PDB file of C-alpha atoms and ligand atoms in Angstrom:
ATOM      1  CA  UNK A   1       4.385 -37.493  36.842  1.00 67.00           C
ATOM      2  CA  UNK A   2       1.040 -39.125  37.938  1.00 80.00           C
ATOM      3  CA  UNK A   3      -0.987 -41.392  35.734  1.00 90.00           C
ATOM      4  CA  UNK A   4      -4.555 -39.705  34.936  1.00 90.00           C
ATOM      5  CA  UNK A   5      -7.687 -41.704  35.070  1.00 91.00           C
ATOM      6  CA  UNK A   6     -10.474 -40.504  32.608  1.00 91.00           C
ATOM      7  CA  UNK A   7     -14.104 -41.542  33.167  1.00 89.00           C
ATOM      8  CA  UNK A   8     -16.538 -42.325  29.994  1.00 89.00           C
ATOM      9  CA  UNK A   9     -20.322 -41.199  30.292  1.00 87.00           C
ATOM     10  CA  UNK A  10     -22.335 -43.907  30.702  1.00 85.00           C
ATOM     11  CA  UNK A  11     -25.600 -44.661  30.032  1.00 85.00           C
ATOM     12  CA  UNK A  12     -26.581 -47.747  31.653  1.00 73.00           C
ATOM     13  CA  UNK A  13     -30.695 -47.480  31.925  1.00 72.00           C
ATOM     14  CA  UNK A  14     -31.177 -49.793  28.981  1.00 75.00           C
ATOM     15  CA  UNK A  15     -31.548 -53.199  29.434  1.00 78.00           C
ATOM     16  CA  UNK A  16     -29.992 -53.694  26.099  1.00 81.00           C
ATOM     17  CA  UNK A  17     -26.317 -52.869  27.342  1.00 86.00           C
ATOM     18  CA  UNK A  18     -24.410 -50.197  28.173  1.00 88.00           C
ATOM     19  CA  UNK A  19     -23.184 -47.325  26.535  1.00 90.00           C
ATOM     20  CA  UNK A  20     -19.923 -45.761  26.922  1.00 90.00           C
ATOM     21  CA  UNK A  21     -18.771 -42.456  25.500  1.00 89.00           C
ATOM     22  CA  UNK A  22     -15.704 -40.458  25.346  1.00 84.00           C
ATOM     23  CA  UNK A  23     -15.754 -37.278  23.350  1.00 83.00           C
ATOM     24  CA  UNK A  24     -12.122 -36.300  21.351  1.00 80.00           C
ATOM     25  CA  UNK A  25     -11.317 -32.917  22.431  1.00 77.00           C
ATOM     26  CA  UNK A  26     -12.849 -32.858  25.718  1.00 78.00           C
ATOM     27  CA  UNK A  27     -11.737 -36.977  27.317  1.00 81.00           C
ATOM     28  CA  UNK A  28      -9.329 -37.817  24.722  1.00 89.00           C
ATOM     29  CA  UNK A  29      -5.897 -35.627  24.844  1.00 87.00           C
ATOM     30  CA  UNK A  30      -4.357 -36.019  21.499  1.00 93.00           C
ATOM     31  CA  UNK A  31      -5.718 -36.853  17.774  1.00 94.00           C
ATOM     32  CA  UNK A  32      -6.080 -40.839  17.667  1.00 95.00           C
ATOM     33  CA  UNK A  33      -3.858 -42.378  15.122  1.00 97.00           C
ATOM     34  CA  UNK A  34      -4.523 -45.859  15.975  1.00 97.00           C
ATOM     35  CA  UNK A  35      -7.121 -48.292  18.195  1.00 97.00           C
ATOM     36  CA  UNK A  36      -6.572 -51.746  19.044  1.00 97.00           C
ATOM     37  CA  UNK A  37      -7.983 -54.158  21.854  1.00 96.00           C
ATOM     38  CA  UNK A  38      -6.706 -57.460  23.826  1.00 95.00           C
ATOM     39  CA  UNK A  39      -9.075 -59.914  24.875  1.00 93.00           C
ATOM     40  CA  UNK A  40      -8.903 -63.449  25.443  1.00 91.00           C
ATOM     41  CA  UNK A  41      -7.091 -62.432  28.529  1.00 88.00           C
ATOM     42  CA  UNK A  42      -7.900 -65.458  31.031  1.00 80.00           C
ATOM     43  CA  UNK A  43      -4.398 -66.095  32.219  1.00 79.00           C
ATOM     44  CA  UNK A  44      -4.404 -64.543  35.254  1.00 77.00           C
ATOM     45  CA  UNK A  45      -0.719 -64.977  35.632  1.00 86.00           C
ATOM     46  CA  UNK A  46      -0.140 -63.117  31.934  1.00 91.00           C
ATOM     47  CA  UNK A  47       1.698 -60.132  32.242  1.00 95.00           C
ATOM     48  CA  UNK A  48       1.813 -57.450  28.964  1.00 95.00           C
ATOM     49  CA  UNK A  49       3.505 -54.524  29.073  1.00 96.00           C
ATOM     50  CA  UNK A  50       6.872 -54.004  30.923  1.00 97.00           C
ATOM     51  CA  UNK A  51       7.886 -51.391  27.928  1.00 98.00           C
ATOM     52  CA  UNK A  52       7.367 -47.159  28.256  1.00 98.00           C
ATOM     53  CA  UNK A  53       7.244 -45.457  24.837  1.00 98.00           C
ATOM     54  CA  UNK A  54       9.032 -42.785  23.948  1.00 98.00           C
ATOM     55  CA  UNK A  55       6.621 -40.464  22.377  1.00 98.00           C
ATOM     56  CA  UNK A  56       3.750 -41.950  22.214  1.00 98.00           C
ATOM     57  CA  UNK A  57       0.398 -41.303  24.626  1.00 97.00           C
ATOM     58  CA  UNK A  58      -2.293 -43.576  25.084  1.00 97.00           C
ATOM     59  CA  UNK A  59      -5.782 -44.256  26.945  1.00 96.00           C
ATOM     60  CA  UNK A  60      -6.281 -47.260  27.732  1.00 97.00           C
ATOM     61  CA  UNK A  61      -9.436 -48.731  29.211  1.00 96.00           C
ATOM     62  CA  UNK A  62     -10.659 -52.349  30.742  1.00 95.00           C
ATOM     63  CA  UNK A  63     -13.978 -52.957  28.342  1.00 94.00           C
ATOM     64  CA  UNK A  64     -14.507 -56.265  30.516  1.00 94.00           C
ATOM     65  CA  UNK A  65     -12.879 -57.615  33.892  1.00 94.00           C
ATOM     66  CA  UNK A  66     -10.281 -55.605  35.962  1.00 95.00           C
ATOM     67  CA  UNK A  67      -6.525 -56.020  35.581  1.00 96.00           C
ATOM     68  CA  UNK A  68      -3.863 -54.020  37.940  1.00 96.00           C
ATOM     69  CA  UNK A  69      -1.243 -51.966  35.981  1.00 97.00           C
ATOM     70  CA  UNK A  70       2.004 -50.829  37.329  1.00 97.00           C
ATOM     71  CA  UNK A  71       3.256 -47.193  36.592  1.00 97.00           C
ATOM     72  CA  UNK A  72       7.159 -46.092  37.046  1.00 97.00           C
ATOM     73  CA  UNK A  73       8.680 -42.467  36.269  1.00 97.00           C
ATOM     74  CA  UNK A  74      12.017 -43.559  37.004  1.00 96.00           C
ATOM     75  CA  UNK A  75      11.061 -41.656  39.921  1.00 96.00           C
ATOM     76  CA  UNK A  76       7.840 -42.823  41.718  1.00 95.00           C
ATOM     77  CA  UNK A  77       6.112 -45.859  41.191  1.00 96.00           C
ATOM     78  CA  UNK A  78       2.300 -46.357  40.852  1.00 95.00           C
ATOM     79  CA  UNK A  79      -0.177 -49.076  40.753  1.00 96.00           C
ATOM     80  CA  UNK A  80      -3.921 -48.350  39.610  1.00 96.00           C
ATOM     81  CA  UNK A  81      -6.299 -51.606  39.715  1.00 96.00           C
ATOM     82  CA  UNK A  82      -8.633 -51.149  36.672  1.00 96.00           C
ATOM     83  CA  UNK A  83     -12.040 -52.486  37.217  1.00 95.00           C
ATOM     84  CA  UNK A  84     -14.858 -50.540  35.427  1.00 92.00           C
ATOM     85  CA  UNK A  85     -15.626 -50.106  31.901  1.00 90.00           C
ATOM     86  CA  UNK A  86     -16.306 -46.491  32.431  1.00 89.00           C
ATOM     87  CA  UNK A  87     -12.496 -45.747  33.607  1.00 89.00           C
ATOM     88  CA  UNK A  88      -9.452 -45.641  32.007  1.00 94.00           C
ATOM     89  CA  UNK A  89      -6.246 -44.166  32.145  1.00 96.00           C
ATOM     90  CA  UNK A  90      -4.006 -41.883  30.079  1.00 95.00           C
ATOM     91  CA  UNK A  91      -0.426 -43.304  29.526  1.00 96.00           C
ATOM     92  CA  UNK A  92       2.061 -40.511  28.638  1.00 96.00           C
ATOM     93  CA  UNK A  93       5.225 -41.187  27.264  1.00 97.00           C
ATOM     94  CA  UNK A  94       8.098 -42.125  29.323  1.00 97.00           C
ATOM     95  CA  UNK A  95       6.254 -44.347  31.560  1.00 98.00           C
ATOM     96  CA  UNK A  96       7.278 -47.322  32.655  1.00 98.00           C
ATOM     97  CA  UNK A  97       4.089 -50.104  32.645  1.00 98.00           C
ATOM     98  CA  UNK A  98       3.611 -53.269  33.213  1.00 98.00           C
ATOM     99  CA  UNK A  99      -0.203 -54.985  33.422  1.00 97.00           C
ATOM    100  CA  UNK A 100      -0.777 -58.231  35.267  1.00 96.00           C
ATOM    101  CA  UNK A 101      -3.478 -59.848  37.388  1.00 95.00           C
ATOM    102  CA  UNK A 102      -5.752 -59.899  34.728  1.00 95.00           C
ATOM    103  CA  UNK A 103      -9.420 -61.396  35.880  1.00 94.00           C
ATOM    104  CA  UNK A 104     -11.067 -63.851  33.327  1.00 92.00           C
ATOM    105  CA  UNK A 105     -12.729 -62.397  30.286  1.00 91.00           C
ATOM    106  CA  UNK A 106     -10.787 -59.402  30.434  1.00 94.00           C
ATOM    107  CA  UNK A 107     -10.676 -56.799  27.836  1.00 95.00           C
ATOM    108  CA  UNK A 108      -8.836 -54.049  26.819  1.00 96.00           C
ATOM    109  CA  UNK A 109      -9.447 -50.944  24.470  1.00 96.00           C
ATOM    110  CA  UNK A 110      -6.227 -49.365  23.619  1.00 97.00           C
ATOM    111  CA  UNK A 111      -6.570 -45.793  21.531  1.00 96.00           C
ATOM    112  CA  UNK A 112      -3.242 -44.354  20.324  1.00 98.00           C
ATOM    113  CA  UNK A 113      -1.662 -41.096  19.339  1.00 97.00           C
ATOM    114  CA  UNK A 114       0.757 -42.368  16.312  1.00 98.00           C
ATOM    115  CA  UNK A 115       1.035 -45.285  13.962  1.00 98.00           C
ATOM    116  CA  UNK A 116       3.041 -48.620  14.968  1.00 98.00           C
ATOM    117  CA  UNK A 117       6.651 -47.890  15.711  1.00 98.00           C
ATOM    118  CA  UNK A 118       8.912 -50.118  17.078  1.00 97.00           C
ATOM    119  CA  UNK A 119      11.318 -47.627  17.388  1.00 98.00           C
ATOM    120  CA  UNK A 120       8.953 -45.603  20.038  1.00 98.00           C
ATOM    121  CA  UNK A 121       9.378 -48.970  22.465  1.00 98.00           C
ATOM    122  CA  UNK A 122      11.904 -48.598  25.379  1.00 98.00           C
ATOM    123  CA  UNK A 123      11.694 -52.454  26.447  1.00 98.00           C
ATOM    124  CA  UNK A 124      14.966 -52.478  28.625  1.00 98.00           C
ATOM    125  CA  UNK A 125      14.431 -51.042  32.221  1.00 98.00           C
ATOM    126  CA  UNK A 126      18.477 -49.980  32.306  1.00 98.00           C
ATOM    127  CA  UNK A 127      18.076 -48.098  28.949  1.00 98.00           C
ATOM    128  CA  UNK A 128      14.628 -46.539  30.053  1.00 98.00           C
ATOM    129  CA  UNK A 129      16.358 -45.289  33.453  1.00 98.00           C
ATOM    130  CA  UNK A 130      19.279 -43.984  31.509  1.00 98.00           C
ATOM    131  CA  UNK A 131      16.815 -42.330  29.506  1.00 97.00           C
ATOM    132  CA  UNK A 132      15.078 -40.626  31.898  1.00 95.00           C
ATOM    133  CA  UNK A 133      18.123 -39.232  34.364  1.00 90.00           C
TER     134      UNK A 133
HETATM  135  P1  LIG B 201       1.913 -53.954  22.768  1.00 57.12           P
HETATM  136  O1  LIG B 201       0.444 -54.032  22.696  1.00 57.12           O
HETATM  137  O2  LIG B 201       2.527 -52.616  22.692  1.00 57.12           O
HETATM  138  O3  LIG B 201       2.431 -54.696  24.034  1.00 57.12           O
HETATM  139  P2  LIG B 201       1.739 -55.022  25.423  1.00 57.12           P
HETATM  140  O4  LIG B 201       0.333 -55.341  25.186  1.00 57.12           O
HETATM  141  O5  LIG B 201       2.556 -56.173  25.875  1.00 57.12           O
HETATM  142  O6  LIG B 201       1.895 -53.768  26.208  1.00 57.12           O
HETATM  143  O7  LIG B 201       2.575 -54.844  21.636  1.00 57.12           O
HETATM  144  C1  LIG B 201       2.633 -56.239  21.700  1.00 57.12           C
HETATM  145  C2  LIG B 201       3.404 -56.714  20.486  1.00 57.12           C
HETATM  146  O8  LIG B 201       2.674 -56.497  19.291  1.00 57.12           O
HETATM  147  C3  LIG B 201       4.736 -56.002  20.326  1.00 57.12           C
HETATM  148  O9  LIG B 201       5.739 -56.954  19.999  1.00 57.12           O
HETATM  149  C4  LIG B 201       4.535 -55.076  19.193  1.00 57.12           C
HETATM  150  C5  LIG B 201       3.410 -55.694  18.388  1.00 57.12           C
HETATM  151  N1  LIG B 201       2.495 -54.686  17.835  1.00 57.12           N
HETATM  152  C6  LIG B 201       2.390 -54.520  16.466  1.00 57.12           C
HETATM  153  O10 LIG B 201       3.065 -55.213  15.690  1.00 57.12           O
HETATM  154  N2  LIG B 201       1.506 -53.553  15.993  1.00 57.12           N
HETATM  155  C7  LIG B 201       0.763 -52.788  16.833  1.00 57.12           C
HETATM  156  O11 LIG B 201      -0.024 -51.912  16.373  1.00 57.12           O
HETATM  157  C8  LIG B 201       0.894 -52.997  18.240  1.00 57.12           C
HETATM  158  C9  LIG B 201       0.117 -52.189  19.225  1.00 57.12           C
HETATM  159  C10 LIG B 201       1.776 -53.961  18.695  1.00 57.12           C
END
């Protein structure tokens, strides 16, 4: 399974910032239960992530900065380098991810399709594998 990118419209001729829209039904692919963000991300040797979920989807997009994440099926591996506030990505469940290399000042928006469950969280690579064969 390939990670999606979305793109937001943008509407940069302001000189009073940027605006960035997604529109539910047509960007976002499932009702949004939940929306969070990470900043303060100036570690550049921080690494978030290294879980898949097991239902749960999620876009998530770099607001500020770039960051590289790292996609794995159990199958094929991926790597997309996030560097524009107009892209994201969709995260399906049963993906693998981990997100390193993040630049200074980096942001991310994180919109959700359930509530907070631990229980969703596959955070052992064995388990996830076993999972998906
Ligand atoms: P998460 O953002 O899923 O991890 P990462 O950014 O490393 O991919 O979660 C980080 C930690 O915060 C994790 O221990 C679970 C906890 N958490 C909550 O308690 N509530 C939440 O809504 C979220 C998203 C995470």
């Amino acid at each position: 399974m390939r990670v999606e990118r979305i793109k937001l419209q943008s509407f940069d001729d302001t000189p009073d910032g940027e605006l960035f829209i997604a529109e539910g039904k047509k960007n976002i692919p499932f009702e949004i239960k939940r929306v969070y963000y990470i900043n303060k991300l100036d570690n550049s040797k921080a690494v978030r992530g290294k879980h898949a979920h097991k239902k749960l989807f999620q876009v998530i997009f770099c607001v500020n900065g770039s960051f590289a994440i790292d996609f794995d099926d159990g199958t094929d591996k991926q790597s997309i380098c996030l560097d524009s506030s107009s892209q994201g990505i969709i995260l399906p469940p049963m993906m693998w991810h981990t997100m390193h290399d993040f630049s200074k000042n980096c942001a991310l928006l994180v919109l959700a399709s359930d509530y907070f469950d631990e229980s969703d969280y596959i955070r052992n690579y064995d388990e996830f594998l076993a999972l998906c064969a």
